[in-house]
């Protein structure tokens, strides 16, 4: 058991060193698409990752009407995908980081960008598929923690 713990710690260290996303829950958003319904547990759901990429968030957002300023850079593919089985009266998606990060969310009701420190998108969310990009204003690799909760964060 002690060897398994050491092996797991070593694997996690290597993953973080090479910028691979590491989840603090037993599942990761990148390897599977979580499906959430109201009153999910545990709340909050926490996932760790590292920003990377050189594609401008404004290009990823496209020419559609965007709510917020899309600044910074991310990968072409979303960092995370989330499926909401039912509408949420209130849901908060917040990114915590010591770096200068940005957030882009594409969903059934539009495209949203946030670029303030620890960007958050919260309120009523309709059911559907959401693509989430976490980027950095400078394009630098930055570690972050994504929190999804039904309570204010």
PDB file of C-alpha atoms in Angstrom:
ATOM      1  CA  UNK A   1       0.000   0.000   0.000  1.00  0.00           C
ATOM      2  CA  UNK A   2       2.876   2.364   0.835  1.00  0.00           C
ATOM      3  CA  UNK A   3       4.503   1.541  -2.531  1.00  0.00           C
ATOM      4  CA  UNK A   4       1.217   2.229  -4.337  1.00  0.00           C
ATOM      5  CA  UNK A   5       0.996   5.617  -2.587  1.00  0.00           C
ATOM      6  CA  UNK A   6       4.570   6.468  -3.611  1.00  0.00           C
ATOM      7  CA  UNK A   7       3.845   5.340  -7.193  1.00  0.00           C
ATOM      8  CA  UNK A   8       0.689   7.505  -7.317  1.00  0.00           C
ATOM      9  CA  UNK A   9       2.546  10.536  -5.936  1.00  0.00           C
ATOM     10  CA  UNK A  10       5.312  10.065  -8.507  1.00  0.00           C
ATOM     11  CA  UNK A  11       2.798   9.811 -11.378  1.00  0.00           C
ATOM     12  CA  UNK A  12       0.994  12.947 -10.206  1.00  0.00           C
ATOM     13  CA  UNK A  13       4.284  14.843  -9.953  1.00  0.00           C
ATOM     14  CA  UNK A  14       5.231  13.834 -13.495  1.00  0.00           C
ATOM     15  CA  UNK A  15       1.783  14.803 -14.818  1.00  0.00           C
ATOM     16  CA  UNK A  16       1.964  18.268 -13.232  1.00  0.00           C
ATOM     17  CA  UNK A  17       5.557  18.743 -14.443  1.00  0.00           C
ATOM     18  CA  UNK A  18       4.520  18.050 -18.049  1.00  0.00           C
ATOM     19  CA  UNK A  19       1.341  20.109 -17.819  1.00  0.00           C
ATOM     20  CA  UNK A  20      -1.086  17.214 -17.979  1.00  0.00           C
ATOM     21  CA  UNK A  21      -4.461  17.819 -16.308  1.00  0.00           C
ATOM     22  CA  UNK A  22      -4.826  16.133 -12.951  1.00  0.00           C
ATOM     23  CA  UNK A  23      -8.198  15.799 -11.219  1.00  0.00           C
ATOM     24  CA  UNK A  24      -8.620  15.943  -7.468  1.00  0.00           C
ATOM     25  CA  UNK A  25     -11.734  13.765  -7.819  1.00  0.00           C
ATOM     26  CA  UNK A  26     -11.647  10.169  -8.996  1.00  0.00           C
ATOM     27  CA  UNK A  27     -12.673  11.183 -12.534  1.00  0.00           C
ATOM     28  CA  UNK A  28     -11.290  13.845 -14.814  1.00  0.00           C
ATOM     29  CA  UNK A  29     -13.210  16.191 -17.035  1.00  0.00           C
ATOM     30  CA  UNK A  30     -10.776  15.607 -19.888  1.00  0.00           C
ATOM     31  CA  UNK A  31     -11.073  11.811 -20.055  1.00  0.00           C
ATOM     32  CA  UNK A  32     -14.831  11.672 -19.575  1.00  0.00           C
ATOM     33  CA  UNK A  33     -17.659  14.110 -19.936  1.00  0.00           C
ATOM     34  CA  UNK A  34     -19.390  14.448 -16.574  1.00  0.00           C
ATOM     35  CA  UNK A  35     -23.146  14.645 -16.564  1.00  0.00           C
ATOM     36  CA  UNK A  36     -24.515  16.736 -13.738  1.00  0.00           C
ATOM     37  CA  UNK A  37     -28.024  17.084 -12.365  1.00  0.00           C
ATOM     38  CA  UNK A  38     -29.231  19.434  -9.627  1.00  0.00           C
ATOM     39  CA  UNK A  39     -28.172  18.398  -6.104  1.00  0.00           C
ATOM     40  CA  UNK A  40     -25.037  16.609  -7.368  1.00  0.00           C
ATOM     41  CA  UNK A  41     -22.528  15.309  -4.858  1.00  0.00           C
ATOM     42  CA  UNK A  42     -19.844  16.037  -3.917  1.00  0.00           C
ATOM     43  CA  UNK A  43     -20.388  19.776  -4.143  1.00  0.00           C
ATOM     44  CA  UNK A  44     -18.172  21.427  -5.194  1.00  0.00           C
ATOM     45  CA  UNK A  45     -16.593  19.290  -7.895  1.00  0.00           C
ATOM     46  CA  UNK A  46     -12.919  20.261  -8.087  1.00  0.00           C
ATOM     47  CA  UNK A  47     -10.581  19.634 -11.033  1.00  0.00           C
ATOM     48  CA  UNK A  48      -6.966  20.712 -11.502  1.00  0.00           C
ATOM     49  CA  UNK A  49      -5.314  21.594 -14.789  1.00  0.00           C
ATOM     50  CA  UNK A  50      -2.647  23.623 -16.534  1.00  0.00           C
ATOM     51  CA  UNK A  51      -3.288  26.272 -19.174  1.00  0.00           C
ATOM     52  CA  UNK A  52      -1.456  25.993 -22.475  1.00  0.00           C
ATOM     53  CA  UNK A  53      -1.873  26.855 -26.135  1.00  0.00           C
ATOM     54  CA  UNK A  54      -1.334  29.760 -28.478  1.00  0.00           C
ATOM     55  CA  UNK A  55      -4.793  30.174 -30.028  1.00  0.00           C
ATOM     56  CA  UNK A  56      -6.411  33.529 -29.153  1.00  0.00           C
ATOM     57  CA  UNK A  57      -9.596  33.074 -27.124  1.00  0.00           C
ATOM     58  CA  UNK A  58     -11.265  35.618 -29.412  1.00  0.00           C
ATOM     59  CA  UNK A  59     -10.679  33.233 -32.357  1.00  0.00           C
ATOM     60  CA  UNK A  60     -12.074  30.296 -30.361  1.00  0.00           C
ATOM     61  CA  UNK A  61     -15.158  32.326 -29.465  1.00  0.00           C
ATOM     62  CA  UNK A  62     -15.872  33.005 -33.145  1.00  0.00           C
ATOM     63  CA  UNK A  63     -17.907  35.769 -34.695  1.00  0.00           C
ATOM     64  CA  UNK A  64     -21.065  35.131 -32.674  1.00  0.00           C
ATOM     65  CA  UNK A  65     -22.278  37.548 -30.025  1.00  0.00           C
ATOM     66  CA  UNK A  66     -20.026  37.160 -27.013  1.00  0.00           C
ATOM     67  CA  UNK A  67     -20.851  38.152 -23.443  1.00  0.00           C
ATOM     68  CA  UNK A  68     -17.636  39.508 -21.886  1.00  0.00           C
ATOM     69  CA  UNK A  69     -14.111  40.156 -23.141  1.00  0.00           C
ATOM     70  CA  UNK A  70     -12.222  37.216 -24.658  1.00  0.00           C
ATOM     71  CA  UNK A  71      -8.568  37.884 -23.937  1.00  0.00           C
ATOM     72  CA  UNK A  72      -5.631  35.515 -23.728  1.00  0.00           C
ATOM     73  CA  UNK A  73      -4.655  32.212 -25.280  1.00  0.00           C
ATOM     74  CA  UNK A  74      -5.667  28.557 -24.957  1.00  0.00           C
ATOM     75  CA  UNK A  75      -5.564  25.264 -26.851  1.00  0.00           C
ATOM     76  CA  UNK A  76      -7.776  24.624 -29.891  1.00  0.00           C
ATOM     77  CA  UNK A  77      -9.713  21.951 -28.004  1.00  0.00           C
ATOM     78  CA  UNK A  78     -11.613  22.772 -24.805  1.00  0.00           C
ATOM     79  CA  UNK A  79      -9.925  21.927 -21.512  1.00  0.00           C
ATOM     80  CA  UNK A  80     -13.196  20.546 -20.190  1.00  0.00           C
ATOM     81  CA  UNK A  81     -16.612  19.430 -21.415  1.00  0.00           C
ATOM     82  CA  UNK A  82     -19.640  19.333 -19.148  1.00  0.00           C
ATOM     83  CA  UNK A  83     -23.150  18.034 -19.784  1.00  0.00           C
ATOM     84  CA  UNK A  84     -26.000  19.338 -17.666  1.00  0.00           C
ATOM     85  CA  UNK A  85     -28.840  16.798 -17.716  1.00  0.00           C
ATOM     86  CA  UNK A  86     -31.348  19.320 -16.374  1.00  0.00           C
ATOM     87  CA  UNK A  87     -31.483  23.101 -15.982  1.00  0.00           C
ATOM     88  CA  UNK A  88     -29.862  24.582 -12.873  1.00  0.00           C
ATOM     89  CA  UNK A  89     -31.505  27.497 -11.052  1.00  0.00           C
ATOM     90  CA  UNK A  90     -28.012  28.436  -9.899  1.00  0.00           C
ATOM     91  CA  UNK A  91     -24.632  27.000 -10.856  1.00  0.00           C
ATOM     92  CA  UNK A  92     -21.176  28.466 -10.382  1.00  0.00           C
ATOM     93  CA  UNK A  93     -18.152  27.595 -12.487  1.00  0.00           C
ATOM     94  CA  UNK A  94     -15.089  29.312 -11.031  1.00  0.00           C
ATOM     95  CA  UNK A  95     -11.390  29.048 -11.828  1.00  0.00           C
ATOM     96  CA  UNK A  96      -8.796  29.674  -9.125  1.00  0.00           C
ATOM     97  CA  UNK A  97      -5.156  30.400  -9.935  1.00  0.00           C
ATOM     98  CA  UNK A  98      -2.207  32.472  -8.855  1.00  0.00           C
ATOM     99  CA  UNK A  99      -1.661  33.399 -12.517  1.00  0.00           C
ATOM    100  CA  UNK A 100      -3.418  35.741 -14.904  1.00  0.00           C
ATOM    101  CA  UNK A 101      -6.018  33.348 -16.340  1.00  0.00           C
ATOM    102  CA  UNK A 102      -9.078  33.675 -18.557  1.00  0.00           C
ATOM    103  CA  UNK A 103     -12.246  31.653 -19.046  1.00  0.00           C
ATOM    104  CA  UNK A 104     -14.302  30.905 -22.173  1.00  0.00           C
ATOM    105  CA  UNK A 105     -17.543  28.893 -21.991  1.00  0.00           C
ATOM    106  CA  UNK A 106     -19.620  27.899 -25.030  1.00  0.00           C
ATOM    107  CA  UNK A 107     -23.056  26.534 -24.260  1.00  0.00           C
ATOM    108  CA  UNK A 108     -26.624  26.296 -25.503  1.00  0.00           C
ATOM    109  CA  UNK A 109     -27.433  29.847 -24.407  1.00  0.00           C
ATOM    110  CA  UNK A 110     -24.350  31.599 -25.786  1.00  0.00           C
ATOM    111  CA  UNK A 111     -20.655  32.289 -25.473  1.00  0.00           C
ATOM    112  CA  UNK A 112     -19.234  33.802 -22.307  1.00  0.00           C
ATOM    113  CA  UNK A 113     -15.748  35.136 -21.552  1.00  0.00           C
ATOM    114  CA  UNK A 114     -14.297  36.235 -18.236  1.00  0.00           C
ATOM    115  CA  UNK A 115     -10.831  37.646 -17.632  1.00  0.00           C
ATOM    116  CA  UNK A 116     -10.896  38.976 -14.072  1.00  0.00           C
ATOM    117  CA  UNK A 117      -8.783  37.362 -11.318  1.00  0.00           C
ATOM    118  CA  UNK A 118     -10.305  33.957 -10.479  1.00  0.00           C
ATOM    119  CA  UNK A 119     -12.898  34.241 -13.262  1.00  0.00           C
ATOM    120  CA  UNK A 120     -16.393  32.984 -12.557  1.00  0.00           C
ATOM    121  CA  UNK A 121     -19.523  32.339 -14.556  1.00  0.00           C
ATOM    122  CA  UNK A 122     -22.588  31.866 -12.360  1.00  0.00           C
ATOM    123  CA  UNK A 123     -26.347  32.076 -12.475  1.00  0.00           C
ATOM    124  CA  UNK A 124     -29.074  30.018 -14.127  1.00  0.00           C
ATOM    125  CA  UNK A 125     -27.734  27.404 -16.573  1.00  0.00           C
ATOM    126  CA  UNK A 126     -29.961  25.612 -19.106  1.00  0.00           C
ATOM    127  CA  UNK A 127     -29.540  21.896 -19.737  1.00  0.00           C
ATOM    128  CA  UNK A 128     -27.108  20.993 -22.494  1.00  0.00           C
ATOM    129  CA  UNK A 129     -23.471  20.565 -23.521  1.00  0.00           C
ATOM    130  CA  UNK A 130     -20.824  23.071 -22.448  1.00  0.00           C
ATOM    131  CA  UNK A 131     -17.266  23.490 -23.684  1.00  0.00           C
ATOM    132  CA  UNK A 132     -14.858  25.172 -21.264  1.00  0.00           C
ATOM    133  CA  UNK A 133     -11.492  26.708 -22.119  1.00  0.00           C
ATOM    134  CA  UNK A 134      -9.134  27.940 -19.409  1.00  0.00           C
ATOM    135  CA  UNK A 135      -6.381  30.094 -20.858  1.00  0.00           C
ATOM    136  CA  UNK A 136      -3.815  32.642 -19.798  1.00  0.00           C
ATOM    137  CA  UNK A 137      -3.544  36.260 -20.900  1.00  0.00           C
ATOM    138  CA  UNK A 138       0.142  35.840 -21.770  1.00  0.00           C
ATOM    139  CA  UNK A 139      -0.013  32.320 -23.185  1.00  0.00           C
ATOM    140  CA  UNK A 140       2.170  31.040 -20.323  1.00  0.00           C
ATOM    141  CA  UNK A 141       1.512  27.673 -18.700  1.00  0.00           C
ATOM    142  CA  UNK A 142      -0.346  28.273 -15.460  1.00  0.00           C
ATOM    143  CA  UNK A 143      -1.795  25.791 -12.977  1.00  0.00           C
ATOM    144  CA  UNK A 144      -5.450  26.251 -12.081  1.00  0.00           C
ATOM    145  CA  UNK A 145      -8.284  24.685 -10.096  1.00  0.00           C
ATOM    146  CA  UNK A 146     -11.771  24.524 -11.630  1.00  0.00           C
ATOM    147  CA  UNK A 147     -14.650  24.434  -9.144  1.00  0.00           C
ATOM    148  CA  UNK A 148     -18.238  23.598 -10.088  1.00  0.00           C
ATOM    149  CA  UNK A 149     -20.813  24.237  -7.367  1.00  0.00           C
ATOM    150  CA  UNK A 150     -24.490  24.884  -6.733  1.00  0.00           C
ATOM    151  CA  UNK A 151     -23.559  27.428  -4.047  1.00  0.00           C
ATOM    152  CA  UNK A 152     -21.875  30.814  -4.326  1.00  0.00           C
ATOM    153  CA  UNK A 153     -18.083  30.483  -4.245  1.00  0.00           C
TER     154      UNK A 153
END
